[in-house]
Short mmCIF file of C-alpha atoms and ligand atoms in Angstrom, two decimals:
data_model
loop_
_atom_site.label_atom_id
_atom_site.label_comp_id
_atom_site.label_asym_id
_atom_site.label_seq_id
_atom_site.Cartn_x
_atom_site.Cartn_y
_atom_site.Cartn_z
CA MET L 1 12.68 10.12 1.44
CA LYS L 2 15.52 7.40 0.18
CA HIS L 3 13.87 5.91 -2.41
CA ILE L 4 14.93 3.79 -5.97
CA PHE L 5 13.06 5.09 -9.61
CA LYS L 6 12.80 3.22 -12.08
CA GLN L 7 11.41 4.25 -15.95
CA GLY L 8 8.97 1.65 -17.66
CA ASN L 9 6.07 2.27 -20.14
CA LYS L 10 4.63 5.88 -20.11
CA ASP L 11 1.06 4.18 -20.62
CA LEU L 12 0.92 1.78 -17.58
CA PRO L 13 0.23 3.15 -14.09
CA THR L 14 4.04 3.55 -11.80
CA LEU L 15 3.98 1.52 -9.02
CA LEU L 16 4.48 3.05 -5.67
CA LEU L 17 6.44 0.18 -3.58
CA LEU L 18 6.14 0.05 -0.11
CA HIS L 19 8.67 -2.09 2.23
CA GLY L 20 7.35 -4.18 5.90
CA THR L 21 8.92 -2.92 8.80
CA GLY L 22 12.90 -3.49 9.32
CA GLY L 23 12.73 -3.41 5.38
CA ASP L 24 14.07 -1.24 2.30
CA GLU L 25 13.29 0.70 -0.73
CA ARG L 26 14.98 -2.49 -2.49
CA ASP L 27 12.84 -4.96 -0.93
CA LEU L 28 9.85 -4.82 -3.22
CA LEU L 29 11.46 -4.63 -6.45
CA PRO L 30 11.73 -8.53 -7.20
CA LEU L 31 7.81 -7.90 -6.33
CA ALA L 32 6.52 -4.65 -8.87
CA ASP L 33 8.70 -7.37 -11.81
CA MET L 34 6.25 -10.35 -10.32
CA ILE L 35 3.26 -7.99 -11.40
CA GLU L 36 4.19 -5.54 -13.77
CA PRO L 37 7.99 -5.63 -15.28
CA ASP L 38 7.23 -2.75 -17.52
CA ALA L 39 5.77 -0.40 -15.18
CA SER L 40 7.93 2.64 -13.59
CA VAL L 41 8.34 2.61 -10.85
CA LEU L 42 8.94 4.31 -7.59
CA SER L 43 10.24 2.27 -4.25
CA VAL L 44 10.32 4.00 -0.87
CA LYS L 45 12.38 3.56 2.48
CA GLY L 46 10.22 4.25 5.33
CA ASN L 47 11.49 7.77 7.29
CA VAL L 48 11.01 5.87 10.97
CA ASP L 49 13.74 3.86 12.70
CA GLU L 50 12.67 1.55 15.36
CA ASN L 51 15.72 -0.13 16.83
CA GLY L 52 17.34 0.12 13.22
CA MET L 53 14.21 -1.36 11.15
CA ALA L 54 13.16 1.32 8.90
CA ARG L 55 8.86 2.09 9.01
CA PHE L 56 6.89 4.14 7.38
CA PHE L 57 5.10 5.48 10.31
CA ALA L 58 5.50 5.02 14.84
CA ARG L 59 3.61 2.65 16.69
CA LEU L 60 2.84 2.84 20.67
CA ARG L 61 3.26 -1.35 20.47
CA GLU L 62 2.49 -3.99 18.15
CA GLY L 63 -0.98 -3.60 16.22
CA VAL L 64 -0.79 -0.24 17.79
CA PHE L 65 -0.10 2.88 15.69
CA ASP L 66 0.66 6.11 16.88
CA GLU L 67 -2.09 8.44 15.62
CA GLU L 68 -0.11 11.47 15.35
CA ASP L 69 2.92 10.92 13.66
CA LEU L 70 1.02 8.43 11.18
CA ILE L 71 -1.54 11.14 10.00
CA PHE L 72 1.93 13.48 9.44
CA ARG L 73 3.88 10.55 7.44
CA THR L 74 1.17 10.17 5.56
CA LYS L 75 1.34 13.36 4.47
CA GLU L 76 5.21 13.50 3.94
CA LEU L 77 4.36 10.71 1.24
CA ASN L 78 1.97 12.57 -0.43
CA GLU L 79 4.18 15.32 -1.03
CA PHE L 80 7.43 13.06 -1.59
CA ILE L 81 4.74 11.23 -4.51
CA ASP L 82 3.90 14.92 -5.63
CA GLU L 83 7.75 16.03 -5.89
CA SER L 84 8.78 12.34 -7.74
CA ALA L 85 5.87 13.24 -10.00
CA ASN L 86 7.57 16.61 -11.43
CA ASN L 87 11.11 15.19 -10.67
CA TYR L 88 10.27 12.08 -12.82
CA GLY L 89 8.07 13.37 -15.04
CA PHE L 90 5.43 10.33 -14.60
CA ASP L 91 1.60 10.83 -13.93
CA ARG L 92 0.53 11.41 -10.67
CA GLN L 93 -3.37 10.44 -11.55
CA ASN L 94 -2.04 6.80 -12.60
CA ILE L 95 0.31 5.52 -9.48
CA VAL L 96 -0.86 2.48 -7.51
CA ALA L 97 0.26 1.33 -4.51
CA LEU L 98 1.93 -2.12 -3.91
CA GLY L 99 2.39 -2.31 -0.11
CA TYR L 100 3.08 -5.44 1.82
CA SER L 101 2.65 -5.06 6.04
CA ASN L 102 3.25 -1.86 7.36
CA GLY L 103 3.87 -0.61 3.50
CA ALA L 104 -0.12 -2.04 2.94
CA ASN L 105 -0.63 0.42 6.41
CA ILE L 106 0.17 3.68 4.76
CA ALA L 107 -0.66 2.88 1.28
CA ALA L 108 -4.80 2.29 3.02
CA SER L 109 -3.89 5.35 4.69
CA LEU L 110 -2.94 7.56 1.92
CA MET L 111 -6.65 6.65 0.53
CA TYR L 112 -7.99 6.66 3.86
CA HIS L 113 -7.01 10.82 3.50
CA TYR L 114 -6.42 11.46 0.46
CA LYS L 115 -8.59 11.38 -2.53
CA ASP L 116 -6.58 11.42 -5.21
CA ALA L 117 -3.02 10.08 -3.61
CA LEU L 118 -3.35 6.53 -5.55
CA LYS L 119 -5.44 5.41 -8.51
CA GLY L 120 -5.36 2.06 -6.28
CA GLY L 121 -3.19 -0.45 -4.73
CA ILE L 122 -2.17 -3.89 -4.12
CA LEU L 123 -2.15 -4.58 0.06
CA PHE L 124 -0.38 -7.69 1.38
CA HIS L 125 -1.95 -7.56 4.76
CA ALA L 126 -3.24 -4.69 5.48
CA MET L 127 -4.46 -3.78 9.13
CA VAL L 128 -7.12 -0.66 9.58
CA PRO L 129 -4.49 2.66 9.74
CA ARG L 130 -7.75 4.91 11.39
CA ARG L 131 -11.17 4.60 12.65
CA ASN L 132 -14.01 6.64 13.53
CA VAL L 133 -12.84 8.50 10.14
CA LYS L 134 -14.48 9.82 7.29
CA LEU L 135 -12.98 8.91 4.38
CA PRO L 136 -12.70 11.11 1.03
CA ASP L 137 -14.79 9.68 -1.91
CA LEU L 138 -12.65 7.07 -3.88
CA SER L 139 -15.20 5.84 -6.18
CA ASP L 140 -12.24 5.98 -8.46
CA ALA L 141 -9.68 3.59 -7.06
CA LEU L 142 -9.44 0.45 -7.44
CA VAL L 143 -8.02 -1.89 -4.41
CA PHE L 144 -6.93 -5.56 -3.95
CA ILE L 145 -6.23 -6.70 -0.80
CA GLY L 146 -4.94 -10.06 0.40
CA ALA L 147 -4.59 -11.84 3.71
CA GLY L 148 -4.51 -14.53 5.47
CA LYS L 149 -7.14 -16.31 7.48
CA ARG L 150 -4.37 -17.33 9.68
CA ASP L 151 -2.85 -13.77 10.11
CA PRO L 152 -1.70 -13.87 13.65
CA LEU L 153 -1.34 -9.88 14.07
CA ILE L 154 -4.36 -9.36 12.02
CA PRO L 155 -7.80 -11.23 12.85
CA MET L 156 -10.44 -11.59 9.40
CA GLN L 157 -12.36 -9.41 11.09
CA GLU L 158 -10.02 -6.26 10.93
CA THR L 159 -9.76 -7.60 7.46
CA MET L 160 -13.01 -7.10 6.56
CA GLU L 161 -13.72 -3.65 8.03
CA LEU L 162 -10.92 -2.30 6.01
CA VAL L 163 -13.05 -3.96 2.65
CA LYS L 164 -15.77 -2.03 4.32
CA ASN L 165 -14.40 1.59 5.12
CA LEU L 166 -13.28 1.11 1.67
CA GLN L 167 -16.65 -0.02 0.07
CA ASP L 168 -18.43 2.63 1.93
CA ALA L 169 -15.87 5.12 0.07
CA ARG L 170 -17.06 3.09 -2.78
CA ALA L 171 -13.47 1.48 -3.52
CA GLN L 172 -13.66 -1.06 -5.87
CA VAL L 173 -12.54 -3.82 -3.77
CA THR L 174 -11.55 -7.66 -4.72
CA GLU L 175 -10.48 -9.40 -1.77
CA PHE L 176 -7.76 -12.65 -1.75
CA TRP L 177 -7.80 -15.08 1.02
CA THR L 178 -5.36 -17.33 1.80
CA GLU L 179 -4.79 -20.20 4.02
CA GLY L 180 -1.14 -18.94 5.56
CA GLY L 181 -0.38 -16.66 7.94
CA HIS L 182 0.95 -12.77 7.39
CA GLU L 183 3.78 -14.29 5.02
CA LEU L 184 3.60 -13.12 1.62
CA ARG L 185 2.46 -16.60 -0.34
CA ARG L 186 2.97 -17.13 -4.06
CA GLU L 187 -0.46 -17.32 -4.85
CA GLU L 188 -1.88 -14.05 -3.43
CA VAL L 189 0.46 -11.95 -6.06
CA ASP L 190 -0.11 -14.60 -8.97
CA GLU L 191 -3.66 -14.05 -7.85
CA ALA L 192 -2.81 -9.97 -7.75
CA LYS L 193 -0.71 -9.70 -11.20
CA ARG L 194 -3.80 -11.35 -12.44
CA TRP L 195 -5.78 -8.57 -10.69
CA PHE L 196 -4.03 -6.09 -11.96
CA GLU L 197 -3.41 -7.15 -15.83
CA ALA L 198 -7.68 -7.16 -16.00
CA ASN L 199 -7.65 -3.26 -14.72
CA PHE L 200 -4.57 -1.60 -16.27
CA LYS L 201 -3.55 -3.08 -19.38
C1 MLT Q 301 2.54 -1.94 11.55
O1 MLT Q 301 2.68 -2.02 12.81
O2 MLT Q 301 2.33 -1.55 10.46
C2 MLT Q 301 1.83 -3.46 11.67
O3 MLT Q 301 1.91 -4.43 13.06
C3 MLT Q 301 2.68 -4.13 10.25
C4 MLT Q 301 3.84 -4.45 11.36
O4 MLT Q 301 4.55 -4.95 11.27
O5 MLT Q 301 4.70 -3.86 10.29
#
């Protein structure tokens, strides 16, 4: 997969950057710098092309995912992370995803499908990736969820369902709500930084 790797402090988790629809592997680099400038970064570009916009998996229409493709792409990304950990020599067991929107959705999907894919995740404006599936035991995982109370794409109920699914799988989940919509707000980035520092430094 197209990507950027930046070596940082080996004692910190590697940040796995996953952009939103229409973004690329450069998009979230400034965000990673705000969360933890010393962390190694693996920033990946989604392999799916939707009318010229990169995504991490196909959708049938806005908010309705192509489940078969989601499962395939989640496996593809998980294997790409395995290979990258080998190639670049970072700790496969110590990765924190940092994703926005479509990128947060595939990060959630990694957690829904694979027990040890991620040590943690900062999920900004994520949806429920799949329903009626049993999640693996996520008792080692820490998740920060940033959401907007007026997000036109993601009803509050859906964010709460995501939180509940993760908690039922025994992940430690921190929620942070803004008064905003689908856009990423400074206040949630600041809160995610505090969360990262409290849990990983
Ligand atoms: C998705 O398709 O992953 C969500 O609708 C968010 C987005 O528009 O990327």
